[in-house]
Short mmCIF file of C-alpha atoms and ligand atoms in Angstrom, two decimals:
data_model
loop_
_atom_site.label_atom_id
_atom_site.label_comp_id
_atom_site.label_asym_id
_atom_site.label_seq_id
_atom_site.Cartn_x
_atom_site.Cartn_y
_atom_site.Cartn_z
CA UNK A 1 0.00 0.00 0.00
CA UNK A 2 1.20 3.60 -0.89
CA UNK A 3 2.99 5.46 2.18
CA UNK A 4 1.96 9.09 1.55
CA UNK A 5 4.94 11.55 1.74
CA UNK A 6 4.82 15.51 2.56
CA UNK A 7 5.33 16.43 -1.28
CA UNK A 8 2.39 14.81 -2.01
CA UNK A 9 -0.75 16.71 -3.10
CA UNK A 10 -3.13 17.35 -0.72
CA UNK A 11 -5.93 16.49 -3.00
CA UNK A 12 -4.52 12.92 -4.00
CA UNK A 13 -4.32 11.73 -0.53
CA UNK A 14 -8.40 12.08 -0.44
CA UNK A 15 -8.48 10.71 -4.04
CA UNK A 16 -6.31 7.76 -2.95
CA UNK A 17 -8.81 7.50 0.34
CA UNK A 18 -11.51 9.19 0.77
CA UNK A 19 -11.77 8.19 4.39
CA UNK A 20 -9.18 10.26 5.17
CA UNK A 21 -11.27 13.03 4.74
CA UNK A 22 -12.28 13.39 8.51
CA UNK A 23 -9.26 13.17 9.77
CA UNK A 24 -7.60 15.69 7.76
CA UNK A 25 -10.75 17.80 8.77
CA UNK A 26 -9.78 17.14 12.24
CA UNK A 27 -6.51 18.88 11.85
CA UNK A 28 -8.31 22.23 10.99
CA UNK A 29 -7.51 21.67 7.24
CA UNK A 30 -10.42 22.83 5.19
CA UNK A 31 -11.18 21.70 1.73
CA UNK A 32 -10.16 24.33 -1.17
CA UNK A 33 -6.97 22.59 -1.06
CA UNK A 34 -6.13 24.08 -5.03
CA UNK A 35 -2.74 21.90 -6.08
CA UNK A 36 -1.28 22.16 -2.71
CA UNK A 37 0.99 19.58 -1.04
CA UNK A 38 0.60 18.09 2.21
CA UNK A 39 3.92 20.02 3.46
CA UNK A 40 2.62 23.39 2.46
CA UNK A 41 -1.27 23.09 3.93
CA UNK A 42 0.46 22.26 7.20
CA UNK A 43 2.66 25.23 7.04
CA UNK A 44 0.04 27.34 6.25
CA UNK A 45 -2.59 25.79 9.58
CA UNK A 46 0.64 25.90 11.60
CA UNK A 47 0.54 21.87 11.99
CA UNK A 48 3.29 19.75 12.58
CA UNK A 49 3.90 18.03 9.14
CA UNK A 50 5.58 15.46 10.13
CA UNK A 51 2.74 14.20 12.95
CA UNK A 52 0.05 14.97 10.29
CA UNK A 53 1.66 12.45 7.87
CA UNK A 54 2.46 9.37 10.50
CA UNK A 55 -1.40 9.98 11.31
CA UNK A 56 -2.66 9.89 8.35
CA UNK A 57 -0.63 6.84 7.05
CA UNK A 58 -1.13 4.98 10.02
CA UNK A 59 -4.87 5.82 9.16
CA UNK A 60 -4.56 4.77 5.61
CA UNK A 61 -2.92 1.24 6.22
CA UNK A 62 -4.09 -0.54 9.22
CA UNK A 63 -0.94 -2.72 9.16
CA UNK A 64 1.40 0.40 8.82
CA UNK A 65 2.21 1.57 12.07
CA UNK A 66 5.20 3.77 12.59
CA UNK A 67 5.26 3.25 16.45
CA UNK A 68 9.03 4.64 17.07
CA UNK A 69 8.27 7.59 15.09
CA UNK A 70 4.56 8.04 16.90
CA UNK A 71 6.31 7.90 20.02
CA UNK A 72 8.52 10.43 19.10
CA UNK A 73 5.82 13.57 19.07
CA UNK A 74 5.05 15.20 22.40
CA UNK A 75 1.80 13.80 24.31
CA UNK A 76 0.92 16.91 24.40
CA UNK A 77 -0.06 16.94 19.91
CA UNK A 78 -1.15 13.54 20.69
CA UNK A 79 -3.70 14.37 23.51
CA UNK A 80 -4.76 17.15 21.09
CA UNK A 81 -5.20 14.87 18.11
CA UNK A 82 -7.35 12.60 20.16
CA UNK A 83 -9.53 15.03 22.08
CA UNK A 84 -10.28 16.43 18.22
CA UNK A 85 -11.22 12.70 17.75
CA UNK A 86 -13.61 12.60 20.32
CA UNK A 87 -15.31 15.92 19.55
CA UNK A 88 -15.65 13.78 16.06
CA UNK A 89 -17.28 10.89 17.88
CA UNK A 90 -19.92 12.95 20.10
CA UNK A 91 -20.83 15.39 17.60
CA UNK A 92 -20.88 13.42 14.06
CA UNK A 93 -20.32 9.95 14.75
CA UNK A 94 -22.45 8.94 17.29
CA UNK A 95 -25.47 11.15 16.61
CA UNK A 96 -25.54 9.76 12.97
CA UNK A 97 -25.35 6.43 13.93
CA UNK A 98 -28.47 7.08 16.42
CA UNK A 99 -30.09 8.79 13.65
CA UNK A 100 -30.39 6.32 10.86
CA UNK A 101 -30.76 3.75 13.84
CA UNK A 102 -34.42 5.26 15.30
CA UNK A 103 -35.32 5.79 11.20
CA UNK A 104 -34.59 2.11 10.63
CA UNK A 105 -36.92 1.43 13.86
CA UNK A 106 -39.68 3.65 12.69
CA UNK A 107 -39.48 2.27 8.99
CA UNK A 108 -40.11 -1.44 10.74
CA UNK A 109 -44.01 -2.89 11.55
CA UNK A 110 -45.29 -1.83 14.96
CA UNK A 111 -45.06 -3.69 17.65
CA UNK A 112 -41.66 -5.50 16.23
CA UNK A 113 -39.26 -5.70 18.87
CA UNK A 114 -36.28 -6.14 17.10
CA UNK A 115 -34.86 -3.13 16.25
CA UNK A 116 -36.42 -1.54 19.77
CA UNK A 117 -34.36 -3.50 21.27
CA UNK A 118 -30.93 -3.13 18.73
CA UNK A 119 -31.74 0.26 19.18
CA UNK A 120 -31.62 -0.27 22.84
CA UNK A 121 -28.43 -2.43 23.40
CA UNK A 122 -26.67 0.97 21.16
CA UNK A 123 -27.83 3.66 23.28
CA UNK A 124 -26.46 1.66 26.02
CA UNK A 125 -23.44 1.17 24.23
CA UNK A 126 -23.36 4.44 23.49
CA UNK A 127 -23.34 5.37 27.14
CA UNK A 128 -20.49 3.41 27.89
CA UNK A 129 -18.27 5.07 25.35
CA UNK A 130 -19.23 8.71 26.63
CA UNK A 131 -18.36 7.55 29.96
CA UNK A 132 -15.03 6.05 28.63
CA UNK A 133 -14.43 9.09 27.02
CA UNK A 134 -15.39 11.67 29.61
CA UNK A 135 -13.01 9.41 31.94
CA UNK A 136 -10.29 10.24 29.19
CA UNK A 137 -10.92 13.66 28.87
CA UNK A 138 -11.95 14.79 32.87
CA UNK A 139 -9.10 12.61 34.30
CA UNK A 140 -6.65 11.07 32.34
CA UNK A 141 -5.62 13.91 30.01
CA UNK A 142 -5.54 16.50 32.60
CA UNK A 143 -3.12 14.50 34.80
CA UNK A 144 -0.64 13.64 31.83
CA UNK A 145 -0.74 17.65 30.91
CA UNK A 146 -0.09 18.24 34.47
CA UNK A 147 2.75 14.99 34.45
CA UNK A 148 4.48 16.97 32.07
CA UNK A 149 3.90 20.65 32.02
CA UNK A 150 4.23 20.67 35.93
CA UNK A 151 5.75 17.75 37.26
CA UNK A 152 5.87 19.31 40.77
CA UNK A 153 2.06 19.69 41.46
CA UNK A 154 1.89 15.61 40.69
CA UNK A 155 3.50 14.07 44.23
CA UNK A 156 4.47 10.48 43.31
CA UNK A 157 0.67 10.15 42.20
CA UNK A 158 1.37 6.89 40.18
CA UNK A 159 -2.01 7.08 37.68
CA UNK A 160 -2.25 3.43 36.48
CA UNK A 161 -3.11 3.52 33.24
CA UNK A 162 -4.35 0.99 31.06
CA UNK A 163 -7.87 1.01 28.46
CA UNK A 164 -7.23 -2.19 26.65
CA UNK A 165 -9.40 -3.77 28.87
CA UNK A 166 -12.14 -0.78 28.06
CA UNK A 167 -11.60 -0.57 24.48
CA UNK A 168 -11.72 -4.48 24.21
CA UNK A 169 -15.16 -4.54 25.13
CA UNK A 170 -16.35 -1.22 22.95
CA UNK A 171 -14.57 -3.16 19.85
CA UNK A 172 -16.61 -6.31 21.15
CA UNK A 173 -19.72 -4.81 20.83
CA UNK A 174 -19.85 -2.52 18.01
CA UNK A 175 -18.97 -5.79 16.07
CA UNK A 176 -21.87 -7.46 17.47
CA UNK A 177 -24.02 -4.41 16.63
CA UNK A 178 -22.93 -5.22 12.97
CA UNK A 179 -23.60 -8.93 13.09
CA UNK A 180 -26.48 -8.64 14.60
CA UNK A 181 -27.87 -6.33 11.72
CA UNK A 182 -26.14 -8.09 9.40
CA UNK A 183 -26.74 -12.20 10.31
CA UNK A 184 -29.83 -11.80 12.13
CA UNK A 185 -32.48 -9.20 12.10
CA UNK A 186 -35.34 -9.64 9.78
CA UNK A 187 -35.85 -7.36 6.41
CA UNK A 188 -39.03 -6.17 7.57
CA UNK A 189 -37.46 -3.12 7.79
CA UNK A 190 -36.12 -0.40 4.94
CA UNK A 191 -33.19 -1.85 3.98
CA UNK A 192 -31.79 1.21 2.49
CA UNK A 193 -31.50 2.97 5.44
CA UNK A 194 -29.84 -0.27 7.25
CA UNK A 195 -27.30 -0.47 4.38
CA UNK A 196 -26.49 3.50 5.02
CA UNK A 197 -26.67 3.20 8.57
CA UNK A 198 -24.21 -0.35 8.55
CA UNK A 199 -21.61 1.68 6.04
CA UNK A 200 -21.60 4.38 9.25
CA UNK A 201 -21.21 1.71 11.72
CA UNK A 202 -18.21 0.48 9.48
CA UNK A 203 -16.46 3.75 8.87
CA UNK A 204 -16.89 4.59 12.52
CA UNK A 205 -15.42 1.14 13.67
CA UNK A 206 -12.40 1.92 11.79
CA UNK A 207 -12.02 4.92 13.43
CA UNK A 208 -12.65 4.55 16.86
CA UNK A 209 -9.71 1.06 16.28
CA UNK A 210 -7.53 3.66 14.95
CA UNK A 211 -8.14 6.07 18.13
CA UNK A 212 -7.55 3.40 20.11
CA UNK A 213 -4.56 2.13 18.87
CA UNK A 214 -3.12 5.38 19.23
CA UNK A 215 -4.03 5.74 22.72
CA UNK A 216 -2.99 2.03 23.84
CA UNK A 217 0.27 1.94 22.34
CA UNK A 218 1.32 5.31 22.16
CA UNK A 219 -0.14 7.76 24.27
CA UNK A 220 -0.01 5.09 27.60
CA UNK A 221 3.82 3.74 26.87
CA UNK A 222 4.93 7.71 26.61
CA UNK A 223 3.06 8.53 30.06
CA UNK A 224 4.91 4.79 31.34
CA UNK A 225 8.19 5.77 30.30
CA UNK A 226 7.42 9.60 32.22
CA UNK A 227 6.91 8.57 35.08
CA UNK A 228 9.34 6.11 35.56
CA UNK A 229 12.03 8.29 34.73
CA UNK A 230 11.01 10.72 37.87
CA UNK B 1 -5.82 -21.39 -1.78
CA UNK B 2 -5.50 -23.26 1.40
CA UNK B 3 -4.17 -22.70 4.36
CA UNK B 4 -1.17 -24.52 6.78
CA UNK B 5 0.61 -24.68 9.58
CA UNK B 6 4.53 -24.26 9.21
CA UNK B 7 6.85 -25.05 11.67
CA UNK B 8 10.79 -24.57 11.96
CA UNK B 9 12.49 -25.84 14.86
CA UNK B 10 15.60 -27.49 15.37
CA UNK B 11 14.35 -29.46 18.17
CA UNK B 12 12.40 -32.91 17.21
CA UNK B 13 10.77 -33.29 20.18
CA UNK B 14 9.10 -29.48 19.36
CA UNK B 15 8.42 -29.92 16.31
CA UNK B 16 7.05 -33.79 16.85
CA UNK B 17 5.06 -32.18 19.94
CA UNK B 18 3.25 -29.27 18.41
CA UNK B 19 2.58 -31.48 15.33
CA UNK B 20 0.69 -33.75 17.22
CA UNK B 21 -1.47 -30.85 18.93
CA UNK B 22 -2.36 -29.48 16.16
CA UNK B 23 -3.32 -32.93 14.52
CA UNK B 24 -5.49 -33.81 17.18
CA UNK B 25 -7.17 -30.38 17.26
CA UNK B 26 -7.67 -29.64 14.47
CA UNK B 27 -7.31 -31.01 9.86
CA UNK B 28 -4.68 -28.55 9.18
CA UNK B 29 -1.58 -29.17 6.62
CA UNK B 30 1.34 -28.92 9.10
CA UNK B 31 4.93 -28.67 7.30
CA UNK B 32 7.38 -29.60 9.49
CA UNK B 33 11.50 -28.14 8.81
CA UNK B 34 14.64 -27.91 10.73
CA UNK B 35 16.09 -24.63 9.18
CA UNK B 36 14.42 -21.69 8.44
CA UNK B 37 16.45 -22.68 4.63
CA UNK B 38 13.97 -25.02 3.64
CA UNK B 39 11.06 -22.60 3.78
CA UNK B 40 12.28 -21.67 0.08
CA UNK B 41 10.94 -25.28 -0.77
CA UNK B 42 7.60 -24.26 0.06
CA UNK B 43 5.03 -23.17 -3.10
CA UNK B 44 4.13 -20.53 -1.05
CA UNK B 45 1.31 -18.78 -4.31
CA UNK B 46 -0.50 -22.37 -2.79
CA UNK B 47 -1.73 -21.08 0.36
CA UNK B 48 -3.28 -17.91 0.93
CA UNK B 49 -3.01 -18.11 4.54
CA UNK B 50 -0.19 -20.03 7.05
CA UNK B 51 1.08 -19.56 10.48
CA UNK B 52 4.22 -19.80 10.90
CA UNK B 53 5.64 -21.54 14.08
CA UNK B 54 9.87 -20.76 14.68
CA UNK B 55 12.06 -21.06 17.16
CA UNK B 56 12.55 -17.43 18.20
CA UNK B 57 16.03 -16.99 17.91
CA UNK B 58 15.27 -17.03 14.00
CA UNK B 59 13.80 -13.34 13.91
CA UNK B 60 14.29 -11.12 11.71
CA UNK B 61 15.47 -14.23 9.51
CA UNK B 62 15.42 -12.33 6.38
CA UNK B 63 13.90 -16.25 4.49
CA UNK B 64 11.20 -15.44 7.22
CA UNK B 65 10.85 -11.29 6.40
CA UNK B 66 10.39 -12.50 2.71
CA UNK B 67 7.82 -14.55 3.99
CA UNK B 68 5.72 -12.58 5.84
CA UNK B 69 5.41 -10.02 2.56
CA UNK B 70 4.91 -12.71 0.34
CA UNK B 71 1.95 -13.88 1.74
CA UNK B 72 -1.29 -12.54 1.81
CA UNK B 73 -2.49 -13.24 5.39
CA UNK B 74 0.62 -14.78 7.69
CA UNK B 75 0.51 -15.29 11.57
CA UNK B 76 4.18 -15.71 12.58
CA UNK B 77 4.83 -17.55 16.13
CA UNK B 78 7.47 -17.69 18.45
CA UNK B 79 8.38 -20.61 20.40
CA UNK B 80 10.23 -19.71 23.56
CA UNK B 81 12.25 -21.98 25.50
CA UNK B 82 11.71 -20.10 28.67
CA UNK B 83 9.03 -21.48 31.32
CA UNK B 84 6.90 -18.14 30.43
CA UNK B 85 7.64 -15.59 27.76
CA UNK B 86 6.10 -12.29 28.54
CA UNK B 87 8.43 -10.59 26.16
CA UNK B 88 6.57 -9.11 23.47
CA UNK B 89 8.53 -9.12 20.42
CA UNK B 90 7.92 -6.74 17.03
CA UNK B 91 8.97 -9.52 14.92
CA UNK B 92 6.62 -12.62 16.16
CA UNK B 93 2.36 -11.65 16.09
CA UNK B 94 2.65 -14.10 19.23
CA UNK B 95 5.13 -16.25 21.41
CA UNK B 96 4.70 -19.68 22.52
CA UNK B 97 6.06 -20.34 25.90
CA UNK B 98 6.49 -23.92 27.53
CA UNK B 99 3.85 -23.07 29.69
CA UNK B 100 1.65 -22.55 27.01
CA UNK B 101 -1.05 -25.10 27.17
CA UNK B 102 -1.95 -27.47 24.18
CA UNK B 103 -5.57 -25.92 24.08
CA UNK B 104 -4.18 -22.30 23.52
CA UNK B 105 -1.87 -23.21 20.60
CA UNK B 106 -5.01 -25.28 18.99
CA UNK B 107 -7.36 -22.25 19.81
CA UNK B 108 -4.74 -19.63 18.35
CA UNK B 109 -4.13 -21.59 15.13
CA UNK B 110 -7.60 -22.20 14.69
CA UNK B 111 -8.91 -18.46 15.26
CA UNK B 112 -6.68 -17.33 12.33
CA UNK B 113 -7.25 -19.77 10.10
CA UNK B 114 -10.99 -19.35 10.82
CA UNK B 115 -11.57 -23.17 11.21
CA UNK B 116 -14.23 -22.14 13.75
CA UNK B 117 -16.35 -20.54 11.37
CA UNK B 118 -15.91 -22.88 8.39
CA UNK B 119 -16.88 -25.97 10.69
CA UNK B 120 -19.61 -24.30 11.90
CA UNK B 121 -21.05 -22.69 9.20
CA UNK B 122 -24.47 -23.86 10.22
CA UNK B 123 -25.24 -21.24 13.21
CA UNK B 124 -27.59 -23.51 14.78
CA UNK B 125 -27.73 -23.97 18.28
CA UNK B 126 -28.09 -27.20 20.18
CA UNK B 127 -31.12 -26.99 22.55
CA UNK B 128 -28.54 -27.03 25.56
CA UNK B 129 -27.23 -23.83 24.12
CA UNK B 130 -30.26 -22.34 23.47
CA UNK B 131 -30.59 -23.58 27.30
CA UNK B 132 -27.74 -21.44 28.64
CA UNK B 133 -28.25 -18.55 26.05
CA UNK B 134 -31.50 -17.92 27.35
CA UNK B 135 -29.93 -17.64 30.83
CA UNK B 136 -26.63 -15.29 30.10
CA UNK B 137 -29.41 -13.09 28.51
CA UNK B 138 -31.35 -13.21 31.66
CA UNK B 139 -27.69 -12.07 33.32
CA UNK B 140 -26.78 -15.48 35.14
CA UNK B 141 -23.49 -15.88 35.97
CA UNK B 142 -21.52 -19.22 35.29
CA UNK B 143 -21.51 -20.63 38.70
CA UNK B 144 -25.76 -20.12 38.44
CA UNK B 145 -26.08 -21.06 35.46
CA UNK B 146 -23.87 -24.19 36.38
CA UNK B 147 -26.29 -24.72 39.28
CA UNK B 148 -29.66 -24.88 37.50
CA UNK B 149 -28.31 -26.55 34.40
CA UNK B 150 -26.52 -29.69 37.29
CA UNK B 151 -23.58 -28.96 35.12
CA UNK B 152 -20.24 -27.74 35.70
CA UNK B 153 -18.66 -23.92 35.29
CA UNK B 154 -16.45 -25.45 32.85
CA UNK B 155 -19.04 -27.25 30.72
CA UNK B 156 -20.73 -23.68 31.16
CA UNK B 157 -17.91 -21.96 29.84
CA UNK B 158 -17.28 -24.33 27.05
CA UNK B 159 -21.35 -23.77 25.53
CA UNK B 160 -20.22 -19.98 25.63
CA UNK B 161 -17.72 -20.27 23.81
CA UNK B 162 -19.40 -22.53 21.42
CA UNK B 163 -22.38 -19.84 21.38
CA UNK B 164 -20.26 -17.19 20.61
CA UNK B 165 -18.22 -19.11 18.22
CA UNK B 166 -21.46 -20.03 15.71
CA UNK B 167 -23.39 -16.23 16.45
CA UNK B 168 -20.20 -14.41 15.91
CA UNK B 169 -21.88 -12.52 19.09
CA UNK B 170 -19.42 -11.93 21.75
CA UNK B 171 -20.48 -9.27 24.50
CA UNK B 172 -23.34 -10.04 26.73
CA UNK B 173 -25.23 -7.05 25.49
CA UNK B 174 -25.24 -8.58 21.97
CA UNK B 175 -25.95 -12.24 22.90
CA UNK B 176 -29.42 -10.67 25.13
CA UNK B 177 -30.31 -8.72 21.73
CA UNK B 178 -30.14 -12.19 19.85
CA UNK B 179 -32.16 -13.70 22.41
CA UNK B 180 -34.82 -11.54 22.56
CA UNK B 181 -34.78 -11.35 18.16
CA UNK B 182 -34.80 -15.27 18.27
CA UNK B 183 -37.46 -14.86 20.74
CA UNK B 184 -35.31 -17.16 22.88
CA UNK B 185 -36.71 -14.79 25.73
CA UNK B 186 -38.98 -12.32 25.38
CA UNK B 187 -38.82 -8.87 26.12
CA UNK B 188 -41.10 -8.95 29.13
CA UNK B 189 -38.45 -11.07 30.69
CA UNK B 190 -35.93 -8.69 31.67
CA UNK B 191 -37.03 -5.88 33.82
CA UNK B 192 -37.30 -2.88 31.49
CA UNK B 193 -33.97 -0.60 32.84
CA UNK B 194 -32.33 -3.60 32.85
CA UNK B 195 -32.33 -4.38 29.23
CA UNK B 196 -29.13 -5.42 28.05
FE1 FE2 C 1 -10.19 8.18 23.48
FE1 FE2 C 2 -10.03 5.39 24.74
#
């Protein structure tokens, strides 16, 4: 798979993937992008170029995943990078999902129970990923800004970090959220609206794997390494 | 386009030894070699997928790199001679320690190779299933479920697996929603808040 490089027009990396078109949205880059390369949009948005492009590859190619270089940024970008990925999530992601989820359950027969109850089992998932990432944002961000912009204030308070566990179980069941539209609900419903809504499940799974990935094995071994050097 | 097992160990006795677990677990190919060499013999366009079991001082083995980007979907395995291997190594997807038991090497191999779902194609469950379904969706734990069932937490834990294994449904969550859709319970079952 191509490895984009900073030369590289801006305009060909969405032509190559069009997925990446939220995350380069993330970074504050807005579309207009005339026959302008990847190094001189950054330049222009003040972002770091070189961050920008590890992101987006890693984001491009699942199995490309340039963890020395990652670690190399300051937490600091990446805690940025993610919190813009979370504003993603609440505001777009999870609203559109919840959407085209209650049409699908108004487009099926009264009284079915099915999709009441898919609809259900999301909201609830969807309440255990705002908790997850208010947890993120209210206390696990803060204390790694504090770790590092004032190590002092921070008195041998060892955080233990660790979200596999967490993110296991929201990869767990936005899969079965797919299977179960997929493999077992009955077409009673409008099946156009399921086939839009399971495309935004999809794109949103790959997302939320990517955001995790960054946060289990970058964000958490940089904090490690932190505080076991004070 | 099939899919094998590969393994490259000096050692007989490992290679003999995880041959025979994965025979007895599971109709897989399994190509047995000495040196990591005679991997060249292999027709590798033949199988689409392999896993790859080496000794793990052979990493970074540059007949093993070539292998790995040769081949569409590769698991490559570690065997380490130590009692446990927690070391976590950028070159091996996993590591095989001596205290790794026969069931987990079966289970790994398996999982990749997606025997699970091609033997079970047929998502049917058994009435005992359907049995201890009903009752993870009702949110019985295994030792309950155990109880009323007058079978053991293992023989619980081993219909779970098999549950999850045929629905592709893993969370608890997602195995209630099935229920209810298969109208293995109904919805008046489960106390309204309480709903998955
Ligand atoms: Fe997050
Ligand atoms: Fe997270």
């Amino acid at each position: 798979m191509k490895e984009f490089r900073k030369d590289d027009r801006m305009a060909s990396l969405i032509s190559a993937n069009h997925y990446l078109l939220p995350v380069i949205h993330r970074f504050g880059i807005r579309l207009g992008f005339k026959n302008k390369t990847v190094a001189e949009l950054c330049a222009k948005y003040k972002i770091n170029s070189d961050f920008f492009i590890a992101i987006v590859n890693s984001f491009h190619n699942p199995n490309y995943f340039p963890e020395e270089k990652l670690l190399s940024f300051s937490p600091l970008l990446i805690i940025d990078y993610l919190k813009k990925t979370h504003r993603y999530f609440v505001r777009y992601s999870l609203p559109g999902i919840e959407k085209r989820l209650h049409q699908l359950q108004l487009s099926s027969p009264e009284g079915s129970h099915e999709m009441l109850s898919i609809e259900n089992f999301y909201l609830e998932y969807k309440k255990k990923l705002l908790a997850h990432i208010a947890d993120e944002e209210e206390r696990v961000f803060p204390y790694i800004v504090g770790l590092i912009s004032s190590p002092e204030s921070i008195e041998n308070k060892k955080l233990h970090l660790s979200f596999e566990e967490e993110h296991h179980n929201v990869d767990l069941e936005i899969d079965d959220l797919k299977n179960l539209l997929i493999k077992y609900t009955n077409p009673v419903y409008d099946e156009l609206i399921c086939n839009e809504l399971l495309i935004e499940i999809f794109r949103f799974e790959k997302d939320i794997i990517d955001h995790a990935r960054i946060e289990d094995n970058i964000l958490i071994p940089q904090v490690n390494q932190i505080q076991n050097q004070r | 386009m099939a899919g094998a097992v590969i393994i490259v160990h000096p050692s007989d006795i490992v290679r003999t030894g995880i041959e025979a677990i994965l025979k007895n677990n599971i109709s897989v190919e399994v190509l047995c070699f000495s040196t990591p060499e005679e991997l060249n013999q292999v027709e590798r366009s033949f199988y689409s997928e392999l896993v790859l079991i080496l000794s793990c001082s052979y990493n970074n083995h540059e007949t093993v790199t070539n292998f790995r980007a040769q081949t569409q979907r590769i698991l490559i395995v570690g065997i380490s001679a130590k009692e446990k291997s927690n070391t976590t190594h950028d070159f091996f997807d996993t590591v095989f320690s001596l205290c790794t038991t026969k069931e987990e090497i079966a289970t790994k191999v398996k999982q990749f190779l997606n025997f699970d779902k091609a033997n079970d194609a047929d998502d049917e469950l058994s009435l005992r299933e359907k049995e201890v379904l009903r009752l993870i969706a009702l949110g019985h734990t295994n030792k309950s479920i155990a109880d009323s069932l007058f079978i053991s937490t293992h023989t619980v834990i081993s219909h779970r697996k098999n549950i999850t294994d045929k629905l592709g449904i893993k969370s608890i969550p997602g195995l209630t929603v099935y229920a209810i859709i298969q109208k293995i319970i109904s919805q008046s079952d489960i106390v309204k808040d309480k709903l998955i």
